[in-house]
Structures are given as C-alpha cells and as structure tokens.
XYZ file of C-alpha atoms in Angstrom:
327
model
C -8.400 -33.667 20.899
C -8.820 -35.212 17.610
C -5.734 -35.035 14.951
C -8.024 -33.210 12.346
C -9.487 -30.973 15.170
C -5.991 -30.121 16.419
C -4.717 -29.437 12.973
C -7.941 -27.178 12.320
C -7.054 -25.026 15.745
C -3.141 -24.768 14.636
C -4.463 -23.574 11.121
C -6.960 -20.980 12.671
C -3.964 -19.665 15.062
C -1.897 -19.180 12.354
C -3.896 -17.286 10.395
C -4.975 -15.108 13.090
C -1.037 -14.533 13.617
C -0.536 -13.648 10.078
C -3.841 -11.083 10.306
C -2.089 -9.642 13.400
C 1.327 -8.984 11.923
C -0.151 -7.515 8.055
C -2.571 -5.528 10.302
C 0.178 -4.207 12.700
C 2.660 -3.105 10.309
C 0.304 -1.200 8.034
C -1.054 0.432 11.324
C -4.500 -0.844 10.636
C -7.502 0.389 13.145
C -6.936 -1.538 16.186
C -10.683 -2.274 16.797
C -10.222 -4.369 13.188
C -7.923 -6.864 14.618
C -8.845 -10.482 15.781
C -9.376 -9.448 19.377
C -12.206 -12.169 19.845
C -10.200 -15.139 18.840
C -7.539 -13.729 21.650
C -9.921 -13.587 24.445
C -11.365 -16.908 23.716
C -7.842 -18.720 23.628
C -6.977 -16.922 26.585
C -10.588 -18.174 28.605
C -10.027 -21.638 27.016
C -6.299 -22.403 27.388
C -5.896 -20.379 30.398
C -2.436 -19.494 28.875
C -0.650 -16.542 27.653
C 1.265 -18.549 24.582
C -0.952 -16.931 22.262
C -0.304 -13.626 23.623
C 3.497 -14.321 23.291
C 3.272 -15.593 19.772
C 1.413 -12.313 18.568
C 3.913 -10.095 20.193
C 6.423 -12.241 18.108
C 5.071 -11.640 15.106
C 4.439 -7.680 16.050
C 6.468 -5.660 18.312
C 9.615 -8.164 18.468
C 9.505 -9.163 15.168
C 12.884 -7.926 13.075
C 10.819 -5.850 10.885
C 9.642 -3.849 13.908
C 12.842 -3.342 14.754
C 14.125 -1.833 11.372
C 11.109 -0.232 10.446
C 9.119 0.764 13.439
C 5.301 1.545 13.381
C 4.665 4.674 15.216
C 5.515 5.290 18.846
C 1.719 6.076 19.514
C 0.508 2.945 17.743
C 2.994 0.713 19.714
C 1.616 1.918 22.746
C -1.887 1.749 22.025
C -1.679 -1.719 20.816
C 0.277 -3.259 23.666
C -2.053 -1.646 25.929
C -4.758 -3.749 23.979
C -2.988 -6.606 24.622
C -2.020 -6.189 28.299
C -5.562 -5.384 29.061
C -7.048 -8.685 27.490
C -3.942 -10.628 29.288
C -4.714 -9.049 32.566
C -8.716 -9.620 32.278
C -8.260 -13.466 31.833
C -6.171 -14.055 34.951
C -3.435 -15.685 32.954
C 0.499 -15.276 34.072
C 1.901 -12.333 33.057
C 4.276 -11.911 30.557
C 7.639 -10.078 31.215
C 8.298 -9.145 27.518
C 4.906 -7.649 27.214
C 5.514 -4.921 29.991
C 9.249 -4.904 28.929
C 8.131 -3.737 25.261
C 5.455 -1.240 26.577
C 8.050 0.337 28.781
C 10.386 0.973 25.585
C 7.752 2.966 24.128
C 6.033 4.700 27.138
C 7.698 8.390 27.108
C 9.453 7.933 23.697
C 9.192 11.038 21.693
C 6.385 10.855 18.793
C 7.063 12.132 15.284
C 5.291 13.132 12.254
C 6.444 10.515 10.567
C 6.520 6.815 10.900
C 6.924 3.450 8.689
C 4.304 1.321 7.323
C 5.082 -2.103 6.086
C 2.915 -4.131 3.743
C 3.738 -7.740 3.703
C 4.091 -9.486 0.046
C 2.321 -12.959 -0.273
C 5.666 -14.224 -1.713
C 7.842 -12.900 1.507
C 9.260 -9.760 2.357
C 7.419 -6.269 2.847
C 7.263 -2.936 1.281
C 8.207 -0.478 3.936
C 7.573 2.976 3.717
C 8.135 6.064 5.689
C 4.847 7.979 5.505
C 3.199 11.318 7.086
C 0.682 10.644 9.917
C -1.191 13.506 8.711
C -3.134 12.730 5.821
C -2.537 16.015 4.114
C 0.644 17.587 5.042
C 2.744 20.479 3.521
C -0.152 21.206 0.664
C 0.056 17.804 -0.613
C -2.000 14.345 -0.201
C 0.953 12.295 -1.431
C 2.947 11.438 1.582
C 0.541 8.749 2.655
C -0.498 5.687 0.889
C -4.336 5.636 -0.458
C -6.678 2.747 -0.885
C -6.610 2.788 -4.786
C -3.049 2.275 -4.610
C -3.151 -0.904 -2.505
C -6.067 -1.979 -4.776
C -3.863 -1.554 -7.812
C -1.132 -3.163 -6.090
C -3.439 -6.127 -5.329
C -4.296 -6.208 -9.015
C -0.648 -6.176 -9.977
C 0.079 -9.241 -7.833
C -2.534 -11.218 -9.513
C -1.456 -9.764 -13.243
C 2.005 -10.081 -13.503
C 2.221 -10.618 -17.025
C 1.094 -7.228 -17.646
C 4.373 -5.844 -16.005
C 7.103 -8.582 -16.839
C 9.757 -7.507 -19.009
C 8.006 -4.067 -19.679
C 8.981 -0.447 -19.132
C 6.102 0.525 -16.368
C 5.409 4.655 -15.988
C 3.553 5.512 -12.893
C 1.949 8.871 -12.885
C 1.626 10.550 -9.216
C 3.273 7.823 -7.317
C 3.046 9.365 -4.209
C 4.416 7.404 -1.064
C 5.522 4.512 -3.664
C 3.599 1.521 -2.576
C 2.127 0.476 -6.006
C 5.404 0.848 -7.831
C 7.326 -1.037 -5.159
C 5.323 -3.868 -5.143
C 5.234 -4.021 -8.789
C 9.195 -3.759 -8.881
C 9.512 -6.335 -6.122
C 6.859 -9.184 -7.568
C 6.343 -8.348 -11.105
C 9.721 -8.407 -12.807
C 9.201 -5.291 -15.111
C 12.596 -4.390 -17.178
C 12.158 -0.535 -16.175
C 9.990 1.348 -14.098
C 9.900 5.191 -13.639
C 8.199 6.392 -10.640
C 6.871 10.259 -11.102
C 5.373 13.118 -9.099
C 5.504 16.889 -9.443
C 5.501 17.790 -5.665
C 8.939 18.398 -4.591
C 8.430 17.271 -0.846
C 6.692 14.245 -2.248
C 9.579 13.867 -4.669
C 12.248 13.526 -1.932
C 10.228 11.016 0.299
C 9.522 9.159 -2.972
C 13.232 9.064 -3.594
C 14.072 7.889 0.238
C 11.375 5.256 0.032
C 12.671 3.745 -3.340
C 16.015 3.299 -1.776
C 14.757 2.284 1.600
C 13.411 -1.053 -0.728
C 16.660 -1.533 -2.122
C 15.995 0.075 -5.562
C 17.900 1.998 -7.919
C 19.174 2.500 -11.674
C 21.879 -0.097 -11.092
C 19.148 -2.608 -9.900
C 16.996 -5.177 -11.794
C 14.690 -3.699 -12.498
C 16.102 -0.157 -13.263
C 14.487 2.261 -11.354
C 14.353 6.313 -11.468
C 12.350 9.019 -9.937
C 11.283 11.836 -12.075
C 9.658 14.930 -11.583
C 6.906 15.028 -14.231
C 4.779 18.137 -14.800
C 1.229 16.968 -16.659
C 0.749 20.184 -17.925
C 4.244 20.668 -19.439
C 5.492 17.227 -20.557
C 6.014 16.705 -24.548
C 5.151 14.353 -27.232
C 9.044 13.825 -27.754
C 9.509 13.313 -23.761
C 6.775 10.926 -23.669
C 8.490 8.599 -26.692
C 11.612 9.104 -24.800
C 10.473 7.221 -21.823
C 8.980 4.640 -24.248
C 6.374 3.105 -21.412
C 4.756 -0.190 -22.300
C 2.312 0.159 -19.224
C 1.139 3.375 -17.718
C -0.181 3.154 -14.046
C -1.679 5.830 -11.777
C -3.624 5.438 -8.552
C -5.942 7.794 -6.582
C -4.972 10.727 -8.898
C -8.561 11.978 -9.735
C -9.889 14.052 -6.837
C -9.532 17.309 -8.172
C -11.715 18.465 -11.458
C -8.464 20.455 -12.308
C -6.080 18.123 -11.803
C -8.300 15.257 -13.617
C -8.555 17.732 -17.022
C -4.754 17.915 -17.052
C -4.321 14.223 -16.603
C -7.158 13.498 -19.532
C -5.254 15.762 -21.649
C -1.802 13.972 -20.862
C -3.392 10.630 -21.389
C -4.820 11.191 -24.951
C -1.103 12.676 -25.825
C 0.157 9.487 -24.440
C -2.157 7.355 -26.852
C -2.394 9.523 -29.750
C 1.915 9.852 -29.976
C 2.241 5.971 -29.844
C 1.872 3.829 -33.048
C -0.996 1.088 -33.145
C 1.787 -1.538 -32.842
C 3.392 -0.393 -29.493
C 0.345 1.216 -28.163
C 1.230 1.318 -24.076
C -1.504 -0.294 -21.848
C -2.937 2.558 -19.801
C -4.541 1.686 -16.369
C -5.860 4.107 -13.870
C -7.408 2.939 -10.425
C -9.752 5.680 -8.516
C -11.186 5.897 -5.161
C -14.629 7.444 -6.126
C -15.141 10.121 -3.387
C -17.060 12.424 -5.544
C -19.348 11.109 -8.272
C -19.355 14.366 -10.140
C -15.100 14.673 -10.342
C -14.929 11.164 -11.602
C -17.859 11.331 -14.036
C -16.206 14.658 -15.243
C -12.899 12.763 -15.629
C -14.259 10.358 -17.627
C -16.452 12.761 -19.757
C -13.051 14.568 -20.699
C -11.495 11.268 -21.439
C -14.508 10.908 -24.194
C -14.030 14.442 -25.285
C -10.081 13.469 -25.905
C -11.257 10.510 -27.951
C -10.056 7.982 -25.406
C -12.380 5.105 -24.400
C -12.363 2.810 -21.617
C -13.173 -0.431 -20.078
C -13.637 -1.417 -15.902
C -11.040 -4.424 -14.988
C -12.561 -6.646 -12.727
C -11.731 -6.359 -8.899
C -8.376 -8.240 -7.476
C -9.647 -11.458 -5.787
C -6.806 -11.946 -3.004
C -7.597 -9.652 -0.161
C -3.345 -9.222 0.231
C -3.345 -5.923 1.926
C -5.363 -4.331 4.895
C -7.454 -1.397 3.546
C -11.205 -0.250 3.774
C -13.024 -2.786 1.160
C -16.291 -0.631 1.579
C -14.892 2.051 -0.245
C -16.001 2.498 -4.108
C -12.854 1.715 -6.171
C -12.620 0.977 -9.835
C -9.970 0.080 -11.794
C -10.144 1.212 -15.588
C -7.923 0.412 -18.917
C -7.866 3.317 -21.614
C -8.153 2.644 -25.157
C -7.902 4.594 -28.256
C-alpha cells in the first residue's frame, strides 16, 4: 500500500473512531453510527483491531467509567459490535464480552449521563432524564436548539468573552456550560423556574466544576418571567442574554416576549444587551405568534446564519432558527 493511501486509511479510521466516540457519549441513535465502515474493515483486514479501538474509545474509555451512558444503551451498543464481529468470523475479543457481562442484568434507572465532547478537548457531562417529558417539564433533557446554539457560541466566542451572560430557561445546562468552558465569560447566570429542573441544573453545573468561586463565576437562579422586575434585571446587568428551545407554548412565548421587551426597554442605548433566541420550529403558528408578539412590544429581530462546524450530534433535518433581537 502506498504511503499516501495508508495515510488516507489511517485518517479515515481516526475520523470513524471520533464519530463513534462523539455519538456514543451523546446517546445518539445506534443506526446512525458508521457501521458500514466497520463491516468493510472486518472483511478486508480479517482482524478485530478496529472493534478493539472502538471499544477503547467508548465503553472502556475513562469518561464512560466516570459518567456512564444508560445501561440499556451500552447493552444495545455492545450487542451491535458483537453481532458484526461474529458475522465476520474474526477472532473473538474477550474484553468485548467482559464489557457486555458488566451491563447484562444491571439495574436500569430513569436517569443517565450524556456527555457532549468539545472540540478543544474535554466534555460537557450532564445527568439527564431518559423520558422526554418528566415530572411535568421538558427541562430535564437537552433539546436540539440548545446544541445548535452551543455550536454557534463555539464559533462566535467573542460575543461572550469577558461578558456577563444570562441564560433564560437553561434546562439541563448544556449551552451555558459549553459557553463557560469554551468562551471565557466574566460571569454566567443560569436560570429556570421549575424546581425539579433547577435542582438538576445545579447538580449539572457542579458536575462540570463550575461555581461562584470559579472563573467564570457561575450562579443558578430561579427566574419567573412573569414576576421579575426592571430593578432585578438591572441588578443582573447582563451584557448578553441567550435562550434555547423556549418558544414551544403560546402562553410561555407571550411571557417571554414581554420579558425581552422589558430587558431592552430598561437598558440604555450605550449598554444595550445582545439578545439571542434559538428555536426549533415545531409549530409555525406558535413561532410566528412569538415573533408577532415581539413586534407588538416594539422589538425587532434579524436571523443569524447557522453555525458552520458540526460539533454535536443531533437531527440536522429539524428546522432551527437563531435570531438576534433589536430595539
């Protein structure tokens, strides 16, 4: 094999291993993994080396020991690897069956860890709820718009560097933690209003080593959009305000539009905060109604171009829009 061809193959293997790792820790749907590459490698090489490397980057990786994905997910993932290895006729891997033995019969819980790998190294690890809606709230899982907004933030770090950032409806905390880890804000305020979400949010913030004593200084606040006053908003003193996947209910959208109009109205032109709202457009009527309510409150907006780099795994067929508000 020529040197250039060998380098190309090695590069492809490296990319595939990275894809497996990113997808595995984010609990991405198993059919989306690059299984075809694995099957072709097993057939052409006659070796289980690639399976061994995949295992080291997933179930045997230190991150999996510290923040393990759900028991069921790991069991299904390992079963996929075993099925392909056995079908190839390659030599069995003891460590593969040992890993499966660890999860077979292990107790499943309603919560598990998801880890989102960052381009500069490290990961945002979150305890999330397996059910999409739990305890009357959607805030215990990471939604697509949060991942989209985090990707945009990673490409536009200057928006956040040295600033005080307020996040509305922080949910599980993915976007805010990614901003804190990668964008060097001066201060970051996570907020939500549901007590269960707030407790989980505090846990996730601590899990990622953030607190009032760290840099940036971080706090988690209960914030009721219908009750917060102009004076309280001035005390927060946010230079940047962000929110992801908060426009999904007409009543909530109305409260949000009123709050954002107050934010922009009570700020002087010299220190007007930058406000970014990212939404998965599930219902055109609800989203259109939110924009109309903003206009009725005297708030304009512009659509911000999508992030270029695909950092996190999520459904990119979804209609997601990021807007920047203006007075």
